[in-house]
CSV table of C-alpha atoms in Angstrom, one decimal:
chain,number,residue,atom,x,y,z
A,18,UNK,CA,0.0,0.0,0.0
A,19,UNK,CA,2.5,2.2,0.5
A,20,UNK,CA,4.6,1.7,-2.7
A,21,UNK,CA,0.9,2.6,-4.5
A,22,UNK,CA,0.9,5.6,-2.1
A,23,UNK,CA,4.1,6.5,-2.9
A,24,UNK,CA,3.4,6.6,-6.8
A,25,UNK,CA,0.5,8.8,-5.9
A,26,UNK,CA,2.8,11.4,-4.3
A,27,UNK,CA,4.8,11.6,-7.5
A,28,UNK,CA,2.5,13.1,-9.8
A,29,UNK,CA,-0.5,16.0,-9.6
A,30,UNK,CA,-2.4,14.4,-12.7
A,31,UNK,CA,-3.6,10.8,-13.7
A,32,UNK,CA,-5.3,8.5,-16.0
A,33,UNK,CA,-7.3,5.6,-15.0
A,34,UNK,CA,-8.2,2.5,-17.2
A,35,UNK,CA,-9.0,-0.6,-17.1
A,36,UNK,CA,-9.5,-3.7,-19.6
A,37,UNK,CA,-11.8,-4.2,-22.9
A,38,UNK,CA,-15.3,-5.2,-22.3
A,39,UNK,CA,-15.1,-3.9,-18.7
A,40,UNK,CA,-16.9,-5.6,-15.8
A,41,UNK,CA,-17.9,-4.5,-12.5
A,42,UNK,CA,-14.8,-5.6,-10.5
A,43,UNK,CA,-13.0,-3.2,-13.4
A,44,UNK,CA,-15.1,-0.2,-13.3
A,45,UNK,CA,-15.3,-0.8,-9.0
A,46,UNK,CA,-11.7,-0.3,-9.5
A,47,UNK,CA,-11.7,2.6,-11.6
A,48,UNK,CA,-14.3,4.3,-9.7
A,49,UNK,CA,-12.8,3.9,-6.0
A,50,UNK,CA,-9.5,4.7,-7.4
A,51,UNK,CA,-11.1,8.1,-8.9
A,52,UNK,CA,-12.5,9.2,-5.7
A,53,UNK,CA,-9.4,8.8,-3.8
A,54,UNK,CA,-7.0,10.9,-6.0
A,55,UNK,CA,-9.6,13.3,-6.0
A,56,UNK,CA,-10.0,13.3,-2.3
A,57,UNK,CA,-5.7,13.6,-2.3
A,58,UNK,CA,-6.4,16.8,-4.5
A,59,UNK,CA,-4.7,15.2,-7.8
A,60,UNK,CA,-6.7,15.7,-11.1
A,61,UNK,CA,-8.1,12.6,-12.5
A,62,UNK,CA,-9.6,11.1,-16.0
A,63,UNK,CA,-11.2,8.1,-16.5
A,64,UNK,CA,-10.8,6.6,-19.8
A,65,UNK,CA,-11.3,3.5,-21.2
A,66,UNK,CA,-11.1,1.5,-25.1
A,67,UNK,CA,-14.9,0.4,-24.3
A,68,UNK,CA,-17.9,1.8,-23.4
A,69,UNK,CA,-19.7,1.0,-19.8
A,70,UNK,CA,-21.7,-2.2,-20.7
A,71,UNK,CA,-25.4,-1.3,-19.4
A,72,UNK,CA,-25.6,-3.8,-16.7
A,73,UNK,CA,-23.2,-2.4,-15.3
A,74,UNK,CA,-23.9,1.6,-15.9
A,75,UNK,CA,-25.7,1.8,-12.4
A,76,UNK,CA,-22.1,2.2,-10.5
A,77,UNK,CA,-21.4,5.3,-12.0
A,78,UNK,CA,-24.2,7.3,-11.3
A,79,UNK,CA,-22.2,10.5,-11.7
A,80,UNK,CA,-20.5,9.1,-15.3
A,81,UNK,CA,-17.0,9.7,-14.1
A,82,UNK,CA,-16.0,6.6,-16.5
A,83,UNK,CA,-15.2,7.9,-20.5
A,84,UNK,CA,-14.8,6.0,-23.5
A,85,UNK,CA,-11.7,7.3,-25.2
A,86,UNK,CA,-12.8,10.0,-28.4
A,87,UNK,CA,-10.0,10.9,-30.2
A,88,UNK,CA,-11.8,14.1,-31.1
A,89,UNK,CA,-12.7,14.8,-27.2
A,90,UNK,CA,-9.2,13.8,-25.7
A,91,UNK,CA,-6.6,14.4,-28.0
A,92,UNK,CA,-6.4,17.7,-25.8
A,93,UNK,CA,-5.4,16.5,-23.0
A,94,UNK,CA,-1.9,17.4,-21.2
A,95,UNK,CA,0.6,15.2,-21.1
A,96,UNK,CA,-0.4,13.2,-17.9
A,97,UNK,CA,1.8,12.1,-15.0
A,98,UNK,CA,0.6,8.9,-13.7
A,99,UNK,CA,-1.5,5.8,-15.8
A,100,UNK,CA,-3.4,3.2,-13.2
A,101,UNK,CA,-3.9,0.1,-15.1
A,102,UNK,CA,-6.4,-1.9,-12.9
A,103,UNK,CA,-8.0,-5.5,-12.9
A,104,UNK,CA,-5.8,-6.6,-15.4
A,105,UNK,CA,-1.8,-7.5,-15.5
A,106,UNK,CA,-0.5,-6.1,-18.6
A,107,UNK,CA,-1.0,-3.6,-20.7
A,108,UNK,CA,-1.9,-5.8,-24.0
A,109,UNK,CA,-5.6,-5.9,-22.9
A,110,UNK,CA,-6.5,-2.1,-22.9
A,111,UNK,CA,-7.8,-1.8,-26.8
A,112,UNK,CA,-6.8,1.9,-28.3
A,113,UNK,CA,-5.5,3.0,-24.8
A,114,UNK,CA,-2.8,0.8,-25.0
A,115,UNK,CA,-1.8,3.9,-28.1
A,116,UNK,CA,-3.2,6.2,-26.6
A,117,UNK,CA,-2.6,7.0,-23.1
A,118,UNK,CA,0.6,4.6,-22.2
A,119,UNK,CA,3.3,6.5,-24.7
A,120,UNK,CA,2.3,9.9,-22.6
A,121,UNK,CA,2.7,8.5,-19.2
A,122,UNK,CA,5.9,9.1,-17.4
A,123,UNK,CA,4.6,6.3,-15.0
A,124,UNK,CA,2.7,3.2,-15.1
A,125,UNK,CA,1.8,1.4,-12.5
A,126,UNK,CA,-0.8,-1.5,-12.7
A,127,UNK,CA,-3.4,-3.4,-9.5
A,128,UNK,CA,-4.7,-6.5,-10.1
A,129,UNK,CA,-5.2,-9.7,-8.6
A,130,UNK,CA,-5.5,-11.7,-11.9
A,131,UNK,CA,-1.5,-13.7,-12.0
A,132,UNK,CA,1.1,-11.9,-13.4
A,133,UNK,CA,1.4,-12.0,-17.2
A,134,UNK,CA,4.6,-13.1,-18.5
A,135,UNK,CA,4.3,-10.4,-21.1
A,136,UNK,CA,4.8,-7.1,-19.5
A,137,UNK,CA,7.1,-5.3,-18.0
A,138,UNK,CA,5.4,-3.0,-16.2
A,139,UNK,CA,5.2,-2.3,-12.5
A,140,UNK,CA,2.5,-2.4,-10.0
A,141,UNK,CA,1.2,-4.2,-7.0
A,142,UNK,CA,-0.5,-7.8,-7.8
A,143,UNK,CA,-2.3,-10.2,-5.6
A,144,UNK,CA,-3.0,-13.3,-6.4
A,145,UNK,CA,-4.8,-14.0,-3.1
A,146,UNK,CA,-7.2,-11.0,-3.3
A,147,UNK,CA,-10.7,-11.7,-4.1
A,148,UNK,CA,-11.1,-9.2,-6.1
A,149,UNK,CA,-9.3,-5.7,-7.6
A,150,UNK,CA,-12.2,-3.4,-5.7
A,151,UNK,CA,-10.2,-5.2,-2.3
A,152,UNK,CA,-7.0,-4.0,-2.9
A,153,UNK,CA,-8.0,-0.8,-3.3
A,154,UNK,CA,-10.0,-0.6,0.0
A,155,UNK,CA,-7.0,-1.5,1.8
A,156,UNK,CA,-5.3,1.5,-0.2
A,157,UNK,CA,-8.2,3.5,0.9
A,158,UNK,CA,-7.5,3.1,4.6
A,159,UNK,CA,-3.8,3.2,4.1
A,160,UNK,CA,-4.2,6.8,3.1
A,161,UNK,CA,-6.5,7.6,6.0
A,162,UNK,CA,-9.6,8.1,4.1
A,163,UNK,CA,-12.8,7.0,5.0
A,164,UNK,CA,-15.0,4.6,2.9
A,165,UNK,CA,-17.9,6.4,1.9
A,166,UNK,CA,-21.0,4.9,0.6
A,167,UNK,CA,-19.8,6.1,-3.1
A,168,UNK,CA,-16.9,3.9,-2.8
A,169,UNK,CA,-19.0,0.9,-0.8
A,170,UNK,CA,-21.4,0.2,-3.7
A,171,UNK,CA,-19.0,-0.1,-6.5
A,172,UNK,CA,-16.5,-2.2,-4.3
A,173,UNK,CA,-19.1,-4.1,-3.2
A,174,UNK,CA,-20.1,-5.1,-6.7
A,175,UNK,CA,-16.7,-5.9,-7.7
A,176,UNK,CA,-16.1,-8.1,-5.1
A,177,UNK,CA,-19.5,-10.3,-5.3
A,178,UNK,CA,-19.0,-10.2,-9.3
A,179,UNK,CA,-15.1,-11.8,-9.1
A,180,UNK,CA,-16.4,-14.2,-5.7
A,181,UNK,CA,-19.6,-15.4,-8.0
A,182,UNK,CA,-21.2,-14.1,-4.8
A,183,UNK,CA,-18.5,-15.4,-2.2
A,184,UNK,CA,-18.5,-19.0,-3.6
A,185,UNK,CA,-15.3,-18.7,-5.7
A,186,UNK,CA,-11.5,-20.2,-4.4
A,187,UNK,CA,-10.4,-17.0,-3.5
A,188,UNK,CA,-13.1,-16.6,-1.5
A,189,UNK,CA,-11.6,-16.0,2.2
A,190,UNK,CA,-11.9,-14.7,5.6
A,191,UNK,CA,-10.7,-11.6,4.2
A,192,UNK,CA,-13.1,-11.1,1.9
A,193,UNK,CA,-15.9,-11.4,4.2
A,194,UNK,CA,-14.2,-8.6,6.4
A,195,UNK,CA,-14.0,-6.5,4.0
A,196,UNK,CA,-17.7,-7.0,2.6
A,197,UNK,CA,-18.7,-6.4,6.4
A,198,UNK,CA,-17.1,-3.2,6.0
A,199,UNK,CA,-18.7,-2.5,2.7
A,200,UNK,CA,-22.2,-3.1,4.1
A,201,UNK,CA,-21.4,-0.9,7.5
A,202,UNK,CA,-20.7,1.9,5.0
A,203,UNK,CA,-23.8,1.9,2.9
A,204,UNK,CA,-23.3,-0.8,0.5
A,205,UNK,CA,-27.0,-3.2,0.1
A,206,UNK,CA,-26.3,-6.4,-0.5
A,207,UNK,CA,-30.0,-7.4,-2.0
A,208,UNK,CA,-29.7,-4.0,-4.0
A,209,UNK,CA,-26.6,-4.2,-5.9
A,210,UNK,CA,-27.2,-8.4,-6.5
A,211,UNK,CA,-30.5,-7.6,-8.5
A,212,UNK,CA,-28.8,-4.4,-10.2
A,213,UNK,CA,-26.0,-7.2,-11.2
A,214,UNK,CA,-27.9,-10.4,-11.6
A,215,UNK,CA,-31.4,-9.3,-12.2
A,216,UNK,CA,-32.0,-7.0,-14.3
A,217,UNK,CA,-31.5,-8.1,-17.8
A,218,UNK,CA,-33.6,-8.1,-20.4
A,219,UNK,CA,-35.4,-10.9,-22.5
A,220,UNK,CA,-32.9,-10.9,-24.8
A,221,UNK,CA,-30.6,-12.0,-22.6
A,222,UNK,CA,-32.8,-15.3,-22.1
A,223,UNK,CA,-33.2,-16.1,-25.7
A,224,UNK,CA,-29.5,-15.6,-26.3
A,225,UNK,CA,-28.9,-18.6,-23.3
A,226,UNK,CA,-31.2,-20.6,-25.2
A,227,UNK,CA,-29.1,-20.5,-28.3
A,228,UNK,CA,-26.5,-20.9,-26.8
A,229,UNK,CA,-26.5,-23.5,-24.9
A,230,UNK,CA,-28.2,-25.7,-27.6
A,231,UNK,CA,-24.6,-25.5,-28.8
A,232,UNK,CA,-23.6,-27.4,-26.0
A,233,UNK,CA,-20.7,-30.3,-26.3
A,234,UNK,CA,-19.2,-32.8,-24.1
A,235,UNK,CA,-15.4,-34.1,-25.0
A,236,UNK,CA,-12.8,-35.9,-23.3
A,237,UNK,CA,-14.8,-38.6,-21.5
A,238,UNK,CA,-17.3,-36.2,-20.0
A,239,UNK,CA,-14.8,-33.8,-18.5
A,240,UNK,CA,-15.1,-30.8,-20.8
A,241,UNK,CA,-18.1,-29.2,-22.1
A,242,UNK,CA,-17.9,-26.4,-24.8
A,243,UNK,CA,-20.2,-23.7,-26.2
A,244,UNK,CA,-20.3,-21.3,-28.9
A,245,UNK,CA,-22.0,-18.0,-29.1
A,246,UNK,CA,-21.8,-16.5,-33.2
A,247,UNK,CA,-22.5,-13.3,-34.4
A,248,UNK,CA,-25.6,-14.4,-35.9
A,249,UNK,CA,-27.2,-15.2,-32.3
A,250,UNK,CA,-26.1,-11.8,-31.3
A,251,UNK,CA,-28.2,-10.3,-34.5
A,252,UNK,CA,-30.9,-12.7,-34.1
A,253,UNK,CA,-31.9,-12.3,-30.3
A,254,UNK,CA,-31.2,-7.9,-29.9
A,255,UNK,CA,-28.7,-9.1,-27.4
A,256,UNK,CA,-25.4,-7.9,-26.7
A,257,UNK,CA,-21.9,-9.4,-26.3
A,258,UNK,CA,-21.7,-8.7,-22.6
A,259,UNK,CA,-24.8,-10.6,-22.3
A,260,UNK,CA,-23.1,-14.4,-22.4
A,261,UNK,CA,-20.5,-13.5,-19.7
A,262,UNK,CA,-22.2,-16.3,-17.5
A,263,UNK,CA,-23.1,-18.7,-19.7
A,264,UNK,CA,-20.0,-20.4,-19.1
A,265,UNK,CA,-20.4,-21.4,-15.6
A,266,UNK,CA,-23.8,-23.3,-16.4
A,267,UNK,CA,-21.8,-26.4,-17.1
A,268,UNK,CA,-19.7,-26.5,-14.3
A,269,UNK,CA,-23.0,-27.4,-12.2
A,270,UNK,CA,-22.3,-31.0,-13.5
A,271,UNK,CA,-20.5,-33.5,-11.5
A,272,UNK,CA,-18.3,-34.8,-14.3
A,273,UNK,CA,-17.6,-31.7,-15.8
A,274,UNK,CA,-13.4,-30.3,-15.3
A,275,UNK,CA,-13.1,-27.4,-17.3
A,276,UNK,CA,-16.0,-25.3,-19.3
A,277,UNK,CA,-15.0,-23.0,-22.5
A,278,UNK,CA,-17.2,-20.6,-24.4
A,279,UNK,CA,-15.5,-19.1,-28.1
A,280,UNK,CA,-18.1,-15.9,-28.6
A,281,UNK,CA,-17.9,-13.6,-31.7
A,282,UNK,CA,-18.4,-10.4,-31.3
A,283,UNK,CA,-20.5,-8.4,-33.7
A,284,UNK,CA,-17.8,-7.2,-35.4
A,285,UNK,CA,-16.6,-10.7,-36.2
A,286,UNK,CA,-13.8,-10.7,-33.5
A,287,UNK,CA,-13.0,-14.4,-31.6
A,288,UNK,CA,-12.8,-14.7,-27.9
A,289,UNK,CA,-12.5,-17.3,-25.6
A,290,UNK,CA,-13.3,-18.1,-22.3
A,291,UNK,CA,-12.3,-20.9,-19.7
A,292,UNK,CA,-13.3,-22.0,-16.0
A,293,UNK,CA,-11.8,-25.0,-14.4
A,294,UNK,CA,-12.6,-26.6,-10.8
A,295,UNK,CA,-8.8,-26.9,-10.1
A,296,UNK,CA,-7.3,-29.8,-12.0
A,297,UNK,CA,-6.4,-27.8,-14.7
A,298,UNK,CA,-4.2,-24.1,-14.8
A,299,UNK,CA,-6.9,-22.3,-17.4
A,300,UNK,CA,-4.6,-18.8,-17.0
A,301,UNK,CA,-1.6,-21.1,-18.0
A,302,UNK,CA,-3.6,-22.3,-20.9
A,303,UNK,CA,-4.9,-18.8,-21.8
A,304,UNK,CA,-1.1,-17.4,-21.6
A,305,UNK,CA,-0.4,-19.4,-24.8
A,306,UNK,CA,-2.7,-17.6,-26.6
A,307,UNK,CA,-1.9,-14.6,-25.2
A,308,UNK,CA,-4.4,-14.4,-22.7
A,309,UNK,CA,-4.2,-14.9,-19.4
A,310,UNK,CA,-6.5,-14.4,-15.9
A,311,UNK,CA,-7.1,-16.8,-12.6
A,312,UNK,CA,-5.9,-20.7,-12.4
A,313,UNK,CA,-9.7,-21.3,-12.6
A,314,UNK,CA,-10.8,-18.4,-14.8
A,315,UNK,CA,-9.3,-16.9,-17.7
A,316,UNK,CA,-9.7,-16.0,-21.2
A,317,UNK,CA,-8.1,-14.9,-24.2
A,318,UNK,CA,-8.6,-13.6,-27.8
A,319,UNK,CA,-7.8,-15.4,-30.6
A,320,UNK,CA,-7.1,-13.9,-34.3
A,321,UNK,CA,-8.4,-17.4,-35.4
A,322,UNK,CA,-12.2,-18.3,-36.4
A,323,UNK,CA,-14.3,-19.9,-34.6
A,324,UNK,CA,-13.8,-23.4,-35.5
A,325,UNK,CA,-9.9,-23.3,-35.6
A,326,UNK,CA,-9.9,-21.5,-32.2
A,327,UNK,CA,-12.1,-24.1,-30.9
A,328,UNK,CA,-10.0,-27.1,-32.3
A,329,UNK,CA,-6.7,-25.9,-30.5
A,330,UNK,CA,-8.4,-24.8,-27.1
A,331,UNK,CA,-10.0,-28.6,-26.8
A,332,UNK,CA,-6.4,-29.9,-27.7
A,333,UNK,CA,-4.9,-27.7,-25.4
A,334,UNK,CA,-7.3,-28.5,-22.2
A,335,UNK,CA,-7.2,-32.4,-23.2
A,336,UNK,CA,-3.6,-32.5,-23.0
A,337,UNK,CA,-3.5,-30.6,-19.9
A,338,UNK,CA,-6.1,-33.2,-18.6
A,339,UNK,CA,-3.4,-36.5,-19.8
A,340,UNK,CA,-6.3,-37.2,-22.5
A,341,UNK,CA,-4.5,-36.2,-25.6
């Protein structure tokens, strides 16, 4: 805490960002980190590749969180300080890895994702954190500030979002003391689960239906995979965001090791997703496609197609399972 501290004190301006297709343990990040450099008197922008997914938009009331405009920011002074949060390299932040890294004289990232092989940045990562939006309200009382109901909610979210609401490994005493906190400073547990979980729209529903009726079970019942295609995107008015959860419907099965989901964006892009129950590293797997993320959860994108992205993931998670 104090080495963050320490980078604060160096600089009277920052930027804040986070990784593509931001989630609520992300923007948490972003959001708590905002307030306290503007509490410490620095000046502060919040800008991202990707706009704030819908689901999610209820944690920034006040819209402190910007998509980056080239014709809105190229004005913007040179800044001291870039915050890279909730991921652990810089090769996951879309146009700001252009745009705001260059002009930074210093970088410094917080995570608790494990440490990608591929950057040489520094920063303060935690591997035993539950969540990014944890880390940063132990940074919060390191400086002496108090945790407001404005950081509560958004920290909060992040935390139940990267726990699956407290039922993930990483899930520890820890985490619960620093939810009890959460909730003692204004943060509603019932409220911000039905903002998260709750609140989507049909679309969402029809898109599960499609998706899951792509459903397949390989290596002797171990590994079930899905694909989401542009085409089911088109066809059901939802959007990409939308499957996030889809993969954890097959780990409710006994059997079943390690769950993958390849989804297409609308623009045609490839990404891939993977959750194990432990007996296989999916960041390790993720890494060699220059990915990366948790031993249990992790992604990836992949400059394949579909089907050729799928054919190397399945070989990749049978070997790692002694089945190829």
């Amino acid at each position: 805490m104090q080495d963050i501290l320490a980078f604060i004190n160096t600089y009277d301006s920052f930027i804040i960002t986070t990784h593509t297709g931001p989630d609520a343990d992300g923007i948490g990040a972003e959001i708590i980190l905002y307030l306290l450099l503007k509490d410490l008197k620095k000046q502060v922008h919040v800008l991202n590749a990707d706009s704030i997914p819908g689901r999610f938009l209820f944690l920034d009331p006040d819209r402190i969180i910007e998509r980056w405009d080239n014709n809105r920011h190229f004005h913007l002074p040179e800044q001291g300080g870039l915050f890279i949060v909730d991921t652990s390299d810089e090769f996951n932040l879309g146009c700001m890895l252009d745009e705001a890294l260059p002009h930074a004289q210093g970088v410094y990232i917080i995570d608790h994702h494990e440490q990608s092989p591929f950057t040489h940045l520094d920063g303060f990562i935690d591997v035993t954190a539950a969540s990014t939006t944890q880390i940063l309200i132990d940074l919060v009382i390191a400086a002496g500030l108090s945790v407001t109901k404005k950081i509560a909610i958004p920290a909060y979210a992040g935390l139940i979002y990267d726990t699956g609401s407290f039922i993930y490994s990483k899930t520890t005493a820890k985490t619960f003391e620093t939810a009890l906190l959460l909730v003692k400073s204004g943060a509603v547990p019932h409220e911000i689960y039905r903002d998260l979980f709750e609140s989507n729209n049909l679309s969402v529903l029809l898109l599960q239906k499609r998706v899951l009726s792509s459903l397949e079970i390989v290596g002797n019942g171990s590994v079930a995979i899905q694909v989401m295609t542009k085409r089911d995107l088109e066809e059901t008015g939802a959007v990409y965001e939308d499957a996030e959860h889809f993969i954890n419907i097959p780990l409710q099965i006994k059997e079943i090791e390690v769950s993958i989901l390849i989804k297409q964006t609308l623009e045609g892009l490839v990404r891939c997703s993977l959750r194990s129950k432990g007996k296989v590293n999916v960041s390790l797997l993720a890494q060699q496609f220059g990915g990366g993320g948790h031993k249990m959860a992790a992604g990836f994108k992949s400059n394949l197609g579909l089907e050729e992205t799928r054919a190397k993931v399945i070989q990749q998670v049978l070997t790692a399972l002694g089945m190829a």
